[in-house]
Tab-separated table of C-alpha atoms in Angstrom:
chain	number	residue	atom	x	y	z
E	1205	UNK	CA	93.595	112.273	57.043
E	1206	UNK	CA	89.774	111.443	56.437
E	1207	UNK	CA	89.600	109.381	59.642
E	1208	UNK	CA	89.674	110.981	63.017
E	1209	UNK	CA	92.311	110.317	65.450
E	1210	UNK	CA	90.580	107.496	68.027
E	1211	UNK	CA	91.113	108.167	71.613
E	1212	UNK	CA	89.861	105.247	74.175
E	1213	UNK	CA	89.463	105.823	77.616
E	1214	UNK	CA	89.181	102.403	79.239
E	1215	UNK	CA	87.741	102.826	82.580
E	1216	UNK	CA	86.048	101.115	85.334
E	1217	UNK	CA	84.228	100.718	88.693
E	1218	UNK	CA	85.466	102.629	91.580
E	1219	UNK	CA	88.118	105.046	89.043
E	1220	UNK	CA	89.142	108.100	90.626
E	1221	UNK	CA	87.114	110.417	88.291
E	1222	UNK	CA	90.257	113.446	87.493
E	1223	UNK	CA	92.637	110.818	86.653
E	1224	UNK	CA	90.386	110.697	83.651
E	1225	UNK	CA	88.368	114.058	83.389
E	1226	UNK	CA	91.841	115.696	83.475
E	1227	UNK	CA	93.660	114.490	79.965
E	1228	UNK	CA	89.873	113.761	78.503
E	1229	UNK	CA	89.118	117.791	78.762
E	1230	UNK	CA	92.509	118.121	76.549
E	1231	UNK	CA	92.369	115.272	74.324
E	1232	UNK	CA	88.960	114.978	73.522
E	1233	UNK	CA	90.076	118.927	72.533
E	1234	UNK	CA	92.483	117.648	69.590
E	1235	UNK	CA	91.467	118.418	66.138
E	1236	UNK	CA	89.622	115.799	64.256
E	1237	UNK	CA	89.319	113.142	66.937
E	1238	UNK	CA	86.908	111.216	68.267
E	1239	UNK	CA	87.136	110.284	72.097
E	1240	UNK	CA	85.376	107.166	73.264
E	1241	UNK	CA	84.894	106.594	77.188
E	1242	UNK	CA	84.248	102.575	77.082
E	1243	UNK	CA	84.395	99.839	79.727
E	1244	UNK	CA	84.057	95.977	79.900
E	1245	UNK	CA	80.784	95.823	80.585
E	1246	UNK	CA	79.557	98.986	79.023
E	1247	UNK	CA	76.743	101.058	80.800
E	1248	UNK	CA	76.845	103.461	83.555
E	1249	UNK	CA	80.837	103.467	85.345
E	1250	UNK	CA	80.415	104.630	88.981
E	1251	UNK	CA	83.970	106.754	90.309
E	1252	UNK	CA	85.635	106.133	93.618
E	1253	UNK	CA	83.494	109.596	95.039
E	1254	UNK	CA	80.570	108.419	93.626
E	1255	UNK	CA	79.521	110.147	90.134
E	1256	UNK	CA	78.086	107.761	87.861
E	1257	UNK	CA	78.761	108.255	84.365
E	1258	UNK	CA	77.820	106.370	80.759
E	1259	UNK	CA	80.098	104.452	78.782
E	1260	UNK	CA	80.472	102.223	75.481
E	1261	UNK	CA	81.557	98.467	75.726
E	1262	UNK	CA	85.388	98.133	75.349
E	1263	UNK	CA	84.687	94.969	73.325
E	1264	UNK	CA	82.673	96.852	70.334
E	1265	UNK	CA	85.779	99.691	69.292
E	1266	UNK	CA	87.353	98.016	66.411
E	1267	UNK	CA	91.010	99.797	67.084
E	1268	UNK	CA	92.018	103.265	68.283
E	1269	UNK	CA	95.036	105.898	67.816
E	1270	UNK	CA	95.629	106.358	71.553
E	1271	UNK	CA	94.251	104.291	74.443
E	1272	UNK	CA	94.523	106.501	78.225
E	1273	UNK	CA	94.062	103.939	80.975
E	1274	UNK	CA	93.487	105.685	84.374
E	1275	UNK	CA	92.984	104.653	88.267
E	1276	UNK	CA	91.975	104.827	91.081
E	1277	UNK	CA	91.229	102.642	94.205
E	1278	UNK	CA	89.553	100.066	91.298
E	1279	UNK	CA	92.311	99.303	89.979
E	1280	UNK	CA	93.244	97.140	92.854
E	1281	UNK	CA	90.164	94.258	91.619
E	1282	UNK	CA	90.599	95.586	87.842
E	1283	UNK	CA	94.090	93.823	88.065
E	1284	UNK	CA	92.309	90.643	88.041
E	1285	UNK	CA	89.975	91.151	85.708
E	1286	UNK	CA	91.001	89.145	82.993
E	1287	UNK	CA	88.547	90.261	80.257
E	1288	UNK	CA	89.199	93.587	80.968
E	1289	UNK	CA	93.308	93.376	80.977
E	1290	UNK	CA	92.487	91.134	77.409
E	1291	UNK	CA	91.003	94.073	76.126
E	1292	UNK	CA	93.312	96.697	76.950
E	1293	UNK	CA	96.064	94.665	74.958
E	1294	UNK	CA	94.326	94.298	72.353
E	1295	UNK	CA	93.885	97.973	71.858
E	1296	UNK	CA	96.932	98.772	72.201
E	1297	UNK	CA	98.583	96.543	70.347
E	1298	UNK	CA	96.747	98.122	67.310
E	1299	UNK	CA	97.621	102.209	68.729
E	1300	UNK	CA	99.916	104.744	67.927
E	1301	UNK	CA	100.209	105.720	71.705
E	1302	UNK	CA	100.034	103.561	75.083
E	1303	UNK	CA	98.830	105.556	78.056
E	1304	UNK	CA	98.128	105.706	81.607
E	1305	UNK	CA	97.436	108.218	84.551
E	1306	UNK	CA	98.081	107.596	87.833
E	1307	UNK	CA	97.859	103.947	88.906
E	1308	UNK	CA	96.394	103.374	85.629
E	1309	UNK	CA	100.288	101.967	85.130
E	1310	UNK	CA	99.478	99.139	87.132
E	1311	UNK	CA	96.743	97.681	84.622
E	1312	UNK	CA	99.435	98.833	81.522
E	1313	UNK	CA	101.534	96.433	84.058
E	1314	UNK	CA	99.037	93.756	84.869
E	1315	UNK	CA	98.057	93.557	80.654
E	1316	UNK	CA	102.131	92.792	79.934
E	1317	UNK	CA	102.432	95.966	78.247
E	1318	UNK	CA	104.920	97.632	80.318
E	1319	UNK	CA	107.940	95.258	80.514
E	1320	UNK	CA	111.143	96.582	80.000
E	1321	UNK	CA	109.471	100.448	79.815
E	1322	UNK	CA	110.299	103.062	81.860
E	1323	UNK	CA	107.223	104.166	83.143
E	1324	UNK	CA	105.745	106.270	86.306
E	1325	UNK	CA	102.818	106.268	88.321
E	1326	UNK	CA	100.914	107.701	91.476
E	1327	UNK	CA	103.915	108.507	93.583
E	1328	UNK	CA	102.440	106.155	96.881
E	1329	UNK	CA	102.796	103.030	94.420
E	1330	UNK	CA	105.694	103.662	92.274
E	1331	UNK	CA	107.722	100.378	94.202
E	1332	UNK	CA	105.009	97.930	92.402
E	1333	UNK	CA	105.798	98.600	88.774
E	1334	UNK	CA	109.127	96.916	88.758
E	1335	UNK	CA	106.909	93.673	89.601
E	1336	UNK	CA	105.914	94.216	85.709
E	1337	UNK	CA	109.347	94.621	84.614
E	1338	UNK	CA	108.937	98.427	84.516
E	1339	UNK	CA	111.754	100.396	85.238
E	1340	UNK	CA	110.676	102.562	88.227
E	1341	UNK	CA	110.558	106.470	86.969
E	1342	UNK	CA	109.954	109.206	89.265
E	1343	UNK	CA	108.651	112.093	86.740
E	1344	UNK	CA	105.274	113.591	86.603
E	1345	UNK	CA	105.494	112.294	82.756
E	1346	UNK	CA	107.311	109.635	81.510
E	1347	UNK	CA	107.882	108.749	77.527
E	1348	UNK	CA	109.455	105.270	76.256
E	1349	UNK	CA	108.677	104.927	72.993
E	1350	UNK	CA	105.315	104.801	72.688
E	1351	UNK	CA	103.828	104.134	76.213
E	1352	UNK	CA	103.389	107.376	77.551
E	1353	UNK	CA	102.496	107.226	81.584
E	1354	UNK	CA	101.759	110.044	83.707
E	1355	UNK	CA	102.008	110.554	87.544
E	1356	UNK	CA	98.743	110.857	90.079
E	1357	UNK	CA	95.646	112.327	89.515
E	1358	UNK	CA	95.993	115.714	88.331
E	1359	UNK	CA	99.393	114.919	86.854
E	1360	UNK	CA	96.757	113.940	84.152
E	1361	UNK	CA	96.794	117.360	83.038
E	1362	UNK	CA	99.788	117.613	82.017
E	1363	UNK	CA	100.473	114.423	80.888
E	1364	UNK	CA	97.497	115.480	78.312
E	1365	UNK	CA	99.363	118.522	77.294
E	1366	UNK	CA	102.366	116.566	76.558
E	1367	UNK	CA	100.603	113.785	74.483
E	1368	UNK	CA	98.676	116.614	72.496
E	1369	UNK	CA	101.939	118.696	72.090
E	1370	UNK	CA	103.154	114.539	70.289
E	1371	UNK	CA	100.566	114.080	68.284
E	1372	UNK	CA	99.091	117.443	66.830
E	1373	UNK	CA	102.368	119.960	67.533
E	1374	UNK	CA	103.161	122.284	70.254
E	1375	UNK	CA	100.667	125.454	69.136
E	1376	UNK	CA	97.763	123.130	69.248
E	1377	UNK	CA	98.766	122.222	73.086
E	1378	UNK	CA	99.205	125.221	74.100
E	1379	UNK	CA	95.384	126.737	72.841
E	1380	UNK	CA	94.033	124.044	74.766
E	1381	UNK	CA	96.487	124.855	77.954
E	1382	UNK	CA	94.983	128.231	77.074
E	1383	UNK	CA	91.545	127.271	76.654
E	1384	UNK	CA	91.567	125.416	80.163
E	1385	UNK	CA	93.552	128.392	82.047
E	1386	UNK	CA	96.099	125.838	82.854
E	1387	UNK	CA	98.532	128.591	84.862
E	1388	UNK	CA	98.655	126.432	88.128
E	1389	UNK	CA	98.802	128.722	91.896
E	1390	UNK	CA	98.736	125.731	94.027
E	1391	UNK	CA	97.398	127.144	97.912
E	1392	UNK	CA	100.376	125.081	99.420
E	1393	UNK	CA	103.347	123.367	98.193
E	1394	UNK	CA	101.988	119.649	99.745
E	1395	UNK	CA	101.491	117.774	96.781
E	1396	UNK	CA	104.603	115.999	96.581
E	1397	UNK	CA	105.929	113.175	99.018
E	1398	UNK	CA	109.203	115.926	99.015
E	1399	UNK	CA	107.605	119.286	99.734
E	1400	UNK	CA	104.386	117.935	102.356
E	1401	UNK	CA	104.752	118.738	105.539
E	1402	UNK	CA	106.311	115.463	107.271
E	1403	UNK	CA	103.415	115.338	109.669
E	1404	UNK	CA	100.525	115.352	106.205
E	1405	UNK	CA	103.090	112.770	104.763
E	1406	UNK	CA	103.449	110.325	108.118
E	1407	UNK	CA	99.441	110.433	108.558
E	1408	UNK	CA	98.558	109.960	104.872
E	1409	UNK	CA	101.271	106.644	104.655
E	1410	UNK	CA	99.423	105.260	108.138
E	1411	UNK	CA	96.582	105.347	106.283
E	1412	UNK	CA	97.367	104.333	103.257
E	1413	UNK	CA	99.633	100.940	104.690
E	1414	UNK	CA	96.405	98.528	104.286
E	1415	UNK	CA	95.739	99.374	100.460
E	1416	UNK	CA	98.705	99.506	99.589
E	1417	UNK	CA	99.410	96.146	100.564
E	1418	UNK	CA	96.347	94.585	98.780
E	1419	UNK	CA	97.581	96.496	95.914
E	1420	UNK	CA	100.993	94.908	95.929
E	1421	UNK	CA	99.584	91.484	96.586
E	1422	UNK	CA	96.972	91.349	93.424
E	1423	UNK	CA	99.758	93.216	91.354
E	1424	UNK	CA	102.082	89.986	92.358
E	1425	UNK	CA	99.366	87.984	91.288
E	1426	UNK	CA	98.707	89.493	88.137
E	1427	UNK	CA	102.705	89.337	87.408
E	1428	UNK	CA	102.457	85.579	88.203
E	1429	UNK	CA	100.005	84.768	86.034
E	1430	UNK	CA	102.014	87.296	82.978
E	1431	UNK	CA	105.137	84.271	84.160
E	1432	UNK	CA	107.275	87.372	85.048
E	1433	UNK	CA	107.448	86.026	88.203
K	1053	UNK	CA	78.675	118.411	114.207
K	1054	UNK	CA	76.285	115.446	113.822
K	1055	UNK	CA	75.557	116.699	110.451
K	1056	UNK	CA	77.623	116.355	107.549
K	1057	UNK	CA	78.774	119.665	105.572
K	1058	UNK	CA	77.042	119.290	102.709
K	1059	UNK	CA	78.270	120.493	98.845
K	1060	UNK	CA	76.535	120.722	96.199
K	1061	UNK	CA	77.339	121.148	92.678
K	1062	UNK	CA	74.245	122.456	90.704
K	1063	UNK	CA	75.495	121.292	86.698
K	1064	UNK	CA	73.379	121.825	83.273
K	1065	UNK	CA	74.378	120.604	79.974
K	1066	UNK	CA	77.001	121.778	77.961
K	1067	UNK	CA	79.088	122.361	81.189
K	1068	UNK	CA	82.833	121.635	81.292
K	1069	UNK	CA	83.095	118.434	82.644
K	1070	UNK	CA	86.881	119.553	83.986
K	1071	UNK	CA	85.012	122.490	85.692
K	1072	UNK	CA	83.438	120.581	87.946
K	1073	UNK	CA	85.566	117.288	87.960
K	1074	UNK	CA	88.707	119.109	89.789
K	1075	UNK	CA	86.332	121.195	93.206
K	1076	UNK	CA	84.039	117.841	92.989
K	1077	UNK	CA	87.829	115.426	93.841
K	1078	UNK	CA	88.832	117.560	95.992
K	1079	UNK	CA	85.896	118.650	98.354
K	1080	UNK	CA	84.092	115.325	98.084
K	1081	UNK	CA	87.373	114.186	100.366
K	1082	UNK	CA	86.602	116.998	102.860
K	1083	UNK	CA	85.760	114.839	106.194
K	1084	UNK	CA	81.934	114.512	107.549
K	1085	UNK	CA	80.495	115.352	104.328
K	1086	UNK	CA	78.544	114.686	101.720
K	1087	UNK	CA	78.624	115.491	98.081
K	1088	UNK	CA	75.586	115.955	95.656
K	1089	UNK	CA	75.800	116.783	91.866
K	1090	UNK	CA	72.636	117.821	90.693
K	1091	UNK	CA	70.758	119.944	87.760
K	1092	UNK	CA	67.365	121.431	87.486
K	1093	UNK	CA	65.686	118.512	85.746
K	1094	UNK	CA	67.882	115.329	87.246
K	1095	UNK	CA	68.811	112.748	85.302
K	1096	UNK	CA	71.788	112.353	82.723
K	1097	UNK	CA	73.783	116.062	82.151
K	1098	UNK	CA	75.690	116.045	79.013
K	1099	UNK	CA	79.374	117.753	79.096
K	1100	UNK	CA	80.481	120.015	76.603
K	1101	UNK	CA	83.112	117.266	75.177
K	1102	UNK	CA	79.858	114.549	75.469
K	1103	UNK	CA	80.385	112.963	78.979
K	1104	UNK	CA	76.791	112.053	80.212
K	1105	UNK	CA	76.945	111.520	84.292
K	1106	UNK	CA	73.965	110.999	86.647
K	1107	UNK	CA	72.395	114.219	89.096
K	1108	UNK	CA	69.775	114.282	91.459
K	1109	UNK	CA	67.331	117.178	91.274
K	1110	UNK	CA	68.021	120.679	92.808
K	1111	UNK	CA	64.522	120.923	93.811
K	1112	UNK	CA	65.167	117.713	95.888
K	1113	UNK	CA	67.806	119.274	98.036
K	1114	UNK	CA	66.572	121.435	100.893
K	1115	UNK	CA	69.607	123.156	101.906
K	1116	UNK	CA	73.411	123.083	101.829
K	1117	UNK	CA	76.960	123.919	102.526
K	1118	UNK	CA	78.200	124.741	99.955
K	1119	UNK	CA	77.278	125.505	96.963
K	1120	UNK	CA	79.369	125.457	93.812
K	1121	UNK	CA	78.530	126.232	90.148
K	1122	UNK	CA	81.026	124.889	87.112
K	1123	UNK	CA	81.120	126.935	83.965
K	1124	UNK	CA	81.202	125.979	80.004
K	1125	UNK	CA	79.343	126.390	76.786
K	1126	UNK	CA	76.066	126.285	78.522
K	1127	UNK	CA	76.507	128.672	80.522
K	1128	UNK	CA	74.704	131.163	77.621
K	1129	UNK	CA	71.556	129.375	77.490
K	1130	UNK	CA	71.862	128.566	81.494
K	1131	UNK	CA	71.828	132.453	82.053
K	1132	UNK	CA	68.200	132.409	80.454
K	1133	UNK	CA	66.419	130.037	82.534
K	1134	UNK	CA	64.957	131.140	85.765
K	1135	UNK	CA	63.706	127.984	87.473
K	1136	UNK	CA	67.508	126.965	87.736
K	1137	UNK	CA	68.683	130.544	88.420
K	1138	UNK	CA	66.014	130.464	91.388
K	1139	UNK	CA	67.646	127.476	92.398
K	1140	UNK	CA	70.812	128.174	92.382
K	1141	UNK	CA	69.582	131.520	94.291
K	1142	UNK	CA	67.378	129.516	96.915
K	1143	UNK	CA	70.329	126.799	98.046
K	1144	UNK	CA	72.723	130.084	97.884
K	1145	UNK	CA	71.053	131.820	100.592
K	1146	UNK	CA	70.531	129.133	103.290
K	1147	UNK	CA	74.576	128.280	102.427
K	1148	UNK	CA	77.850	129.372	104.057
K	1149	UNK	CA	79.959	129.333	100.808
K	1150	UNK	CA	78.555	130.023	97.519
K	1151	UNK	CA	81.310	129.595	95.103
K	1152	UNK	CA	81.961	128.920	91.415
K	1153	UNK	CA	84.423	128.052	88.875
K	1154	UNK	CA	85.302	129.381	85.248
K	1155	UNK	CA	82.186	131.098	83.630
K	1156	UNK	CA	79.760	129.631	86.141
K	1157	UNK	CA	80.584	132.994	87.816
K	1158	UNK	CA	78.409	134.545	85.240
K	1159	UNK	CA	75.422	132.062	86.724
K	1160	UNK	CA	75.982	133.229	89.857
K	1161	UNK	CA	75.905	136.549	88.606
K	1162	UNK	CA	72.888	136.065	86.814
K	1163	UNK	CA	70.840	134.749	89.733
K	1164	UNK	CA	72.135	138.270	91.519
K	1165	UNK	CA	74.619	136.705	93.624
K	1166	UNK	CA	77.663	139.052	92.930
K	1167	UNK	CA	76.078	142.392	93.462
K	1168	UNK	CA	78.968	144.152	95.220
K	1169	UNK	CA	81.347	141.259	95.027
K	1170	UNK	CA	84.879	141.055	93.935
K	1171	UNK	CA	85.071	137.882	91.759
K	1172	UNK	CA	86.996	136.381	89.295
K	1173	UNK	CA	86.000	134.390	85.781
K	1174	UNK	CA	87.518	132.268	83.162
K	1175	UNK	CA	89.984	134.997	81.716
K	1176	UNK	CA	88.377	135.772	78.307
K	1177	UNK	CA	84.731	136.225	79.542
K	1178	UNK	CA	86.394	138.224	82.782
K	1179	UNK	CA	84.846	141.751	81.440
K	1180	UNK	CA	81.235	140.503	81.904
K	1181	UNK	CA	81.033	140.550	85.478
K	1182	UNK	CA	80.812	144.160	85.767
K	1183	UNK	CA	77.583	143.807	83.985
K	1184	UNK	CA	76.097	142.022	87.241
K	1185	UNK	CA	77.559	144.885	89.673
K	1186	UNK	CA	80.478	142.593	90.214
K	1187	UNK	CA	83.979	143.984	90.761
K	1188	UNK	CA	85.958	142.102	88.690
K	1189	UNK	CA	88.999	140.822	90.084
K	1190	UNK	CA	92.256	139.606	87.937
K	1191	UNK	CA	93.093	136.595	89.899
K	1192	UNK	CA	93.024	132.447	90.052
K	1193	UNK	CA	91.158	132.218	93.298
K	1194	UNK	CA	89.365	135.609	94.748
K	1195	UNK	CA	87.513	135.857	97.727
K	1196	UNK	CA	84.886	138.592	98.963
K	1197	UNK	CA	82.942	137.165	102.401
K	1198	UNK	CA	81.081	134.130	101.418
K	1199	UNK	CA	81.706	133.855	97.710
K	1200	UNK	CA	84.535	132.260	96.408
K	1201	UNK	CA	85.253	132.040	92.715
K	1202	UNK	CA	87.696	130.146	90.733
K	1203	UNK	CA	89.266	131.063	87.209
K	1204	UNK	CA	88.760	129.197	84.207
K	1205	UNK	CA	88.634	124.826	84.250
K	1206	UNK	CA	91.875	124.349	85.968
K	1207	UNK	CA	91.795	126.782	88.308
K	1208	UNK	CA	88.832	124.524	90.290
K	1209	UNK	CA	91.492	122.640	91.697
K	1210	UNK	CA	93.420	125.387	92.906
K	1211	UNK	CA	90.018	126.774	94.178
K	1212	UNK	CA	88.765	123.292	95.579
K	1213	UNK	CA	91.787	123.318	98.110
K	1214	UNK	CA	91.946	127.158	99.309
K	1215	UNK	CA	88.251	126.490	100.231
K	1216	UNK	CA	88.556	123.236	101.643
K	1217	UNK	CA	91.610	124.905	104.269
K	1218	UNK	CA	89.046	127.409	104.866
K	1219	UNK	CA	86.202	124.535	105.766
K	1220	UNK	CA	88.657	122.241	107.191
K	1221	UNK	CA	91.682	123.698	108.162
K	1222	UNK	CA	95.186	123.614	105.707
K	1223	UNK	CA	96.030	120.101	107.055
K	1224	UNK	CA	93.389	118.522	105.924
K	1225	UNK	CA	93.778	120.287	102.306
K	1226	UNK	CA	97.305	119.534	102.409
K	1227	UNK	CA	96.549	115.850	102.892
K	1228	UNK	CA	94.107	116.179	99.908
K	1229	UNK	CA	96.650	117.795	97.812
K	1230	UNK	CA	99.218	115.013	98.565
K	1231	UNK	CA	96.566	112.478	97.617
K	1232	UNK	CA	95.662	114.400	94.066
K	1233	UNK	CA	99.336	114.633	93.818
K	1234	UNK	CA	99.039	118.220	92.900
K	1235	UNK	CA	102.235	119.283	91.996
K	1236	UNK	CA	101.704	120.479	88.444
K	1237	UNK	CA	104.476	120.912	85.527
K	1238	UNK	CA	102.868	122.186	82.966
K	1239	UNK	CA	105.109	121.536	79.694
K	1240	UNK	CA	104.158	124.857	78.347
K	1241	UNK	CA	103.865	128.768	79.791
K	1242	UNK	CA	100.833	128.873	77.876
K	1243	UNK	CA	97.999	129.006	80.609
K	1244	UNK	CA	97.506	132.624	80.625
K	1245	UNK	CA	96.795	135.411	78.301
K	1246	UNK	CA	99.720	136.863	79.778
K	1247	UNK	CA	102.443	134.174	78.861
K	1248	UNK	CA	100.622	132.395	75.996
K	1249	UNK	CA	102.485	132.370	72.502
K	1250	UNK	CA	100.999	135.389	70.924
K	1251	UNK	CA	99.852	133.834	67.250
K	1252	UNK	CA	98.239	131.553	69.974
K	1253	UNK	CA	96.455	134.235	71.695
K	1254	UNK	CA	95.413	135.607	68.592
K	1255	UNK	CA	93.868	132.194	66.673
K	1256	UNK	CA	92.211	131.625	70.152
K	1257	UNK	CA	90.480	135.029	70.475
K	1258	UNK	CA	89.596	135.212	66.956
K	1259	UNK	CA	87.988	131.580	67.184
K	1260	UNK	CA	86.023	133.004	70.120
K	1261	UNK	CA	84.607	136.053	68.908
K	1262	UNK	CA	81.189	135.084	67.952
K	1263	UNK	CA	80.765	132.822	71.728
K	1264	UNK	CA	81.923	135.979	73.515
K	1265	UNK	CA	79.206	138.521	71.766
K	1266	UNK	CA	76.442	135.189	72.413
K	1267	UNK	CA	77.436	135.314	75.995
K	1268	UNK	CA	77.751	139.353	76.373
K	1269	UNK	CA	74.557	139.408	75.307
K	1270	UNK	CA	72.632	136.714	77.421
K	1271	UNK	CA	74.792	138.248	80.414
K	1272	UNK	CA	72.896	141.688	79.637
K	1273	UNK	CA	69.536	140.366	79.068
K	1274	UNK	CA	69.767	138.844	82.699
K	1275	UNK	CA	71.496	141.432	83.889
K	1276	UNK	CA	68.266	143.585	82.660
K	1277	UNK	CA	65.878	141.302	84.284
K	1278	UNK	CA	67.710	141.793	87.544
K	1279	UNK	CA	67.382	145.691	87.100
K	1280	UNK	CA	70.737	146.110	87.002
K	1281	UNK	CA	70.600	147.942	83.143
């Protein structure tokens, strides 16, 4: 095992930052790896709140072990992106391991790599991924065969823990759930469409009605154009 | 309230980028503010795991919130330089919340913030906030009048929503919560000293050894300076 174990994170604009910071912190953790943050264009990535961070040109990585694709409100244009989606199959046609966070599924989707997986995704858009011939699965973490998807935003973390726990053992996992104090006291008991209080739940869908529908619409398109439509 | 509540998170190199990433995606969404990540000399920050990501300038902020300080490997040589101390000490004073996460509790510390507080650290460097006439407190998320601190990297995002129901009221949090999908499953029971495999404890405490001593040691020398030794 001379080589390190290659981990791509293929991000871009407008990428809600702890769908990626979360399984980055435990991957980029895994002994002898090398984690690569890269985009299409390359250069600084700005995040959906604004933090603007460097990255490495999808195009010039060669192959990797493991490519983690996360989301954010970006995704909804990213779908479209062509050059991008060409990229992200390419990669992972040559990896071990086939990964999303959040509604990082939806680019998985819009590339063609998720048909016929079971896959999940941010719990708001799970109805889209059957446009992609996923099969619709509400976990936090979701395996099938080598695409592993987790849920929203911080279900990065453990979706991290679960990948590292694959690929380097279960003792190696848990020093880095050690390491990063993972021991989770959530204030409230909200962070599920099941457990918020109906009134957080009835706002937070009125507001959300307007993106989700452009997200369904340029996922439909993106299906078209994969003829699974 | 014309003004937006302003947070800041003062970063320096070698800081966990999870630190940070998990209090910055959840109060950035707090309504009528604004967010600001900045260091003492601007410009790209470099994360522990090698994330570079833009900051403005502390000096360039003239007063805040909130203020909120990550932890990480750089926390030792942070705790040795006084013009970021001084600003971490300046924003602190005009603030209503100072606040930090992991080890950045040792920064406050250093820039005498925790005299007389109860606070809480990541939980292998916990026994170093006596040393800045801290009370050290056993906990995920401790509060003692305006200073709230978090436990280590994880623990921000417990942190990040018990203050933002204090700033905003629990609906509000709850709604952030539901967005961040916070509803963790952590594969393992490994997050804690207290439930971690024990060979695991042991390889992670020997591996730490010489980092702890480092750290012990730049926590007394500012401790000194203070005139608290």
């Amino acid at each position: 095992m001379a080589d390190p174990f290659v981990v791509v994170f293929a991000v871009f604009p407008d990428l809600t930052q702890l769908d990626f910071t979360g399984p980055y912190e435990v991957l980029s953790r895994l002994p002898k790896s090398r984690t690569l943050v890269a985009s299409e264009p390359g250069g600084l990535i700005t995040s959906e709140r604004g933090l603007a961070f460097e990255t490495t040109r999808l195009a010039e990585i060669d192959r990797c072990d493991l490519i983690c694709v996360p989301g954010g409100p970006g995704v909804t244009p990213a779908m479209g992106e062509p050059m991008f989606l060409s990229e992200l199959k390419r990669l992972a046609h040559g990896a071990q391991y086939v990964t999303s966070v959040c509604t990082g599924a939806l680019l998985l989707g819009a590339a063609g790599l998720l048909q016929g997986k079971r896959a999940t995704t941010h719990w708001a858009y799970r109805d889209i991924l059957p446009l992609f011939g996923a099969v619709r699965t509400d976990a936090r973490v979701v395996r099938d065969g080598k695409v592993f998807t987790g849920g929203g935003v911080t279900a990065g973390v453990d979706f991290g823990l679960t990948v590292a726990a694959e690929v380097a053992g279960d003792a190696v996992a848990q020093s880095i759930q050690l390491m990063i104090e993972y021991d989770p006291s959530p204030p409230f008991d909200a962070g599920s469409p099941d457990t918020a209080p109906p009134e957080v739940l009835e706002r937070f869908n009125a507001a959300l009605a307007d993106n989700l529908s452009a997200r369904r619409e340029a996922a439909a398109r993106a299906a078209a154009r994969l003829g699974l439509s």
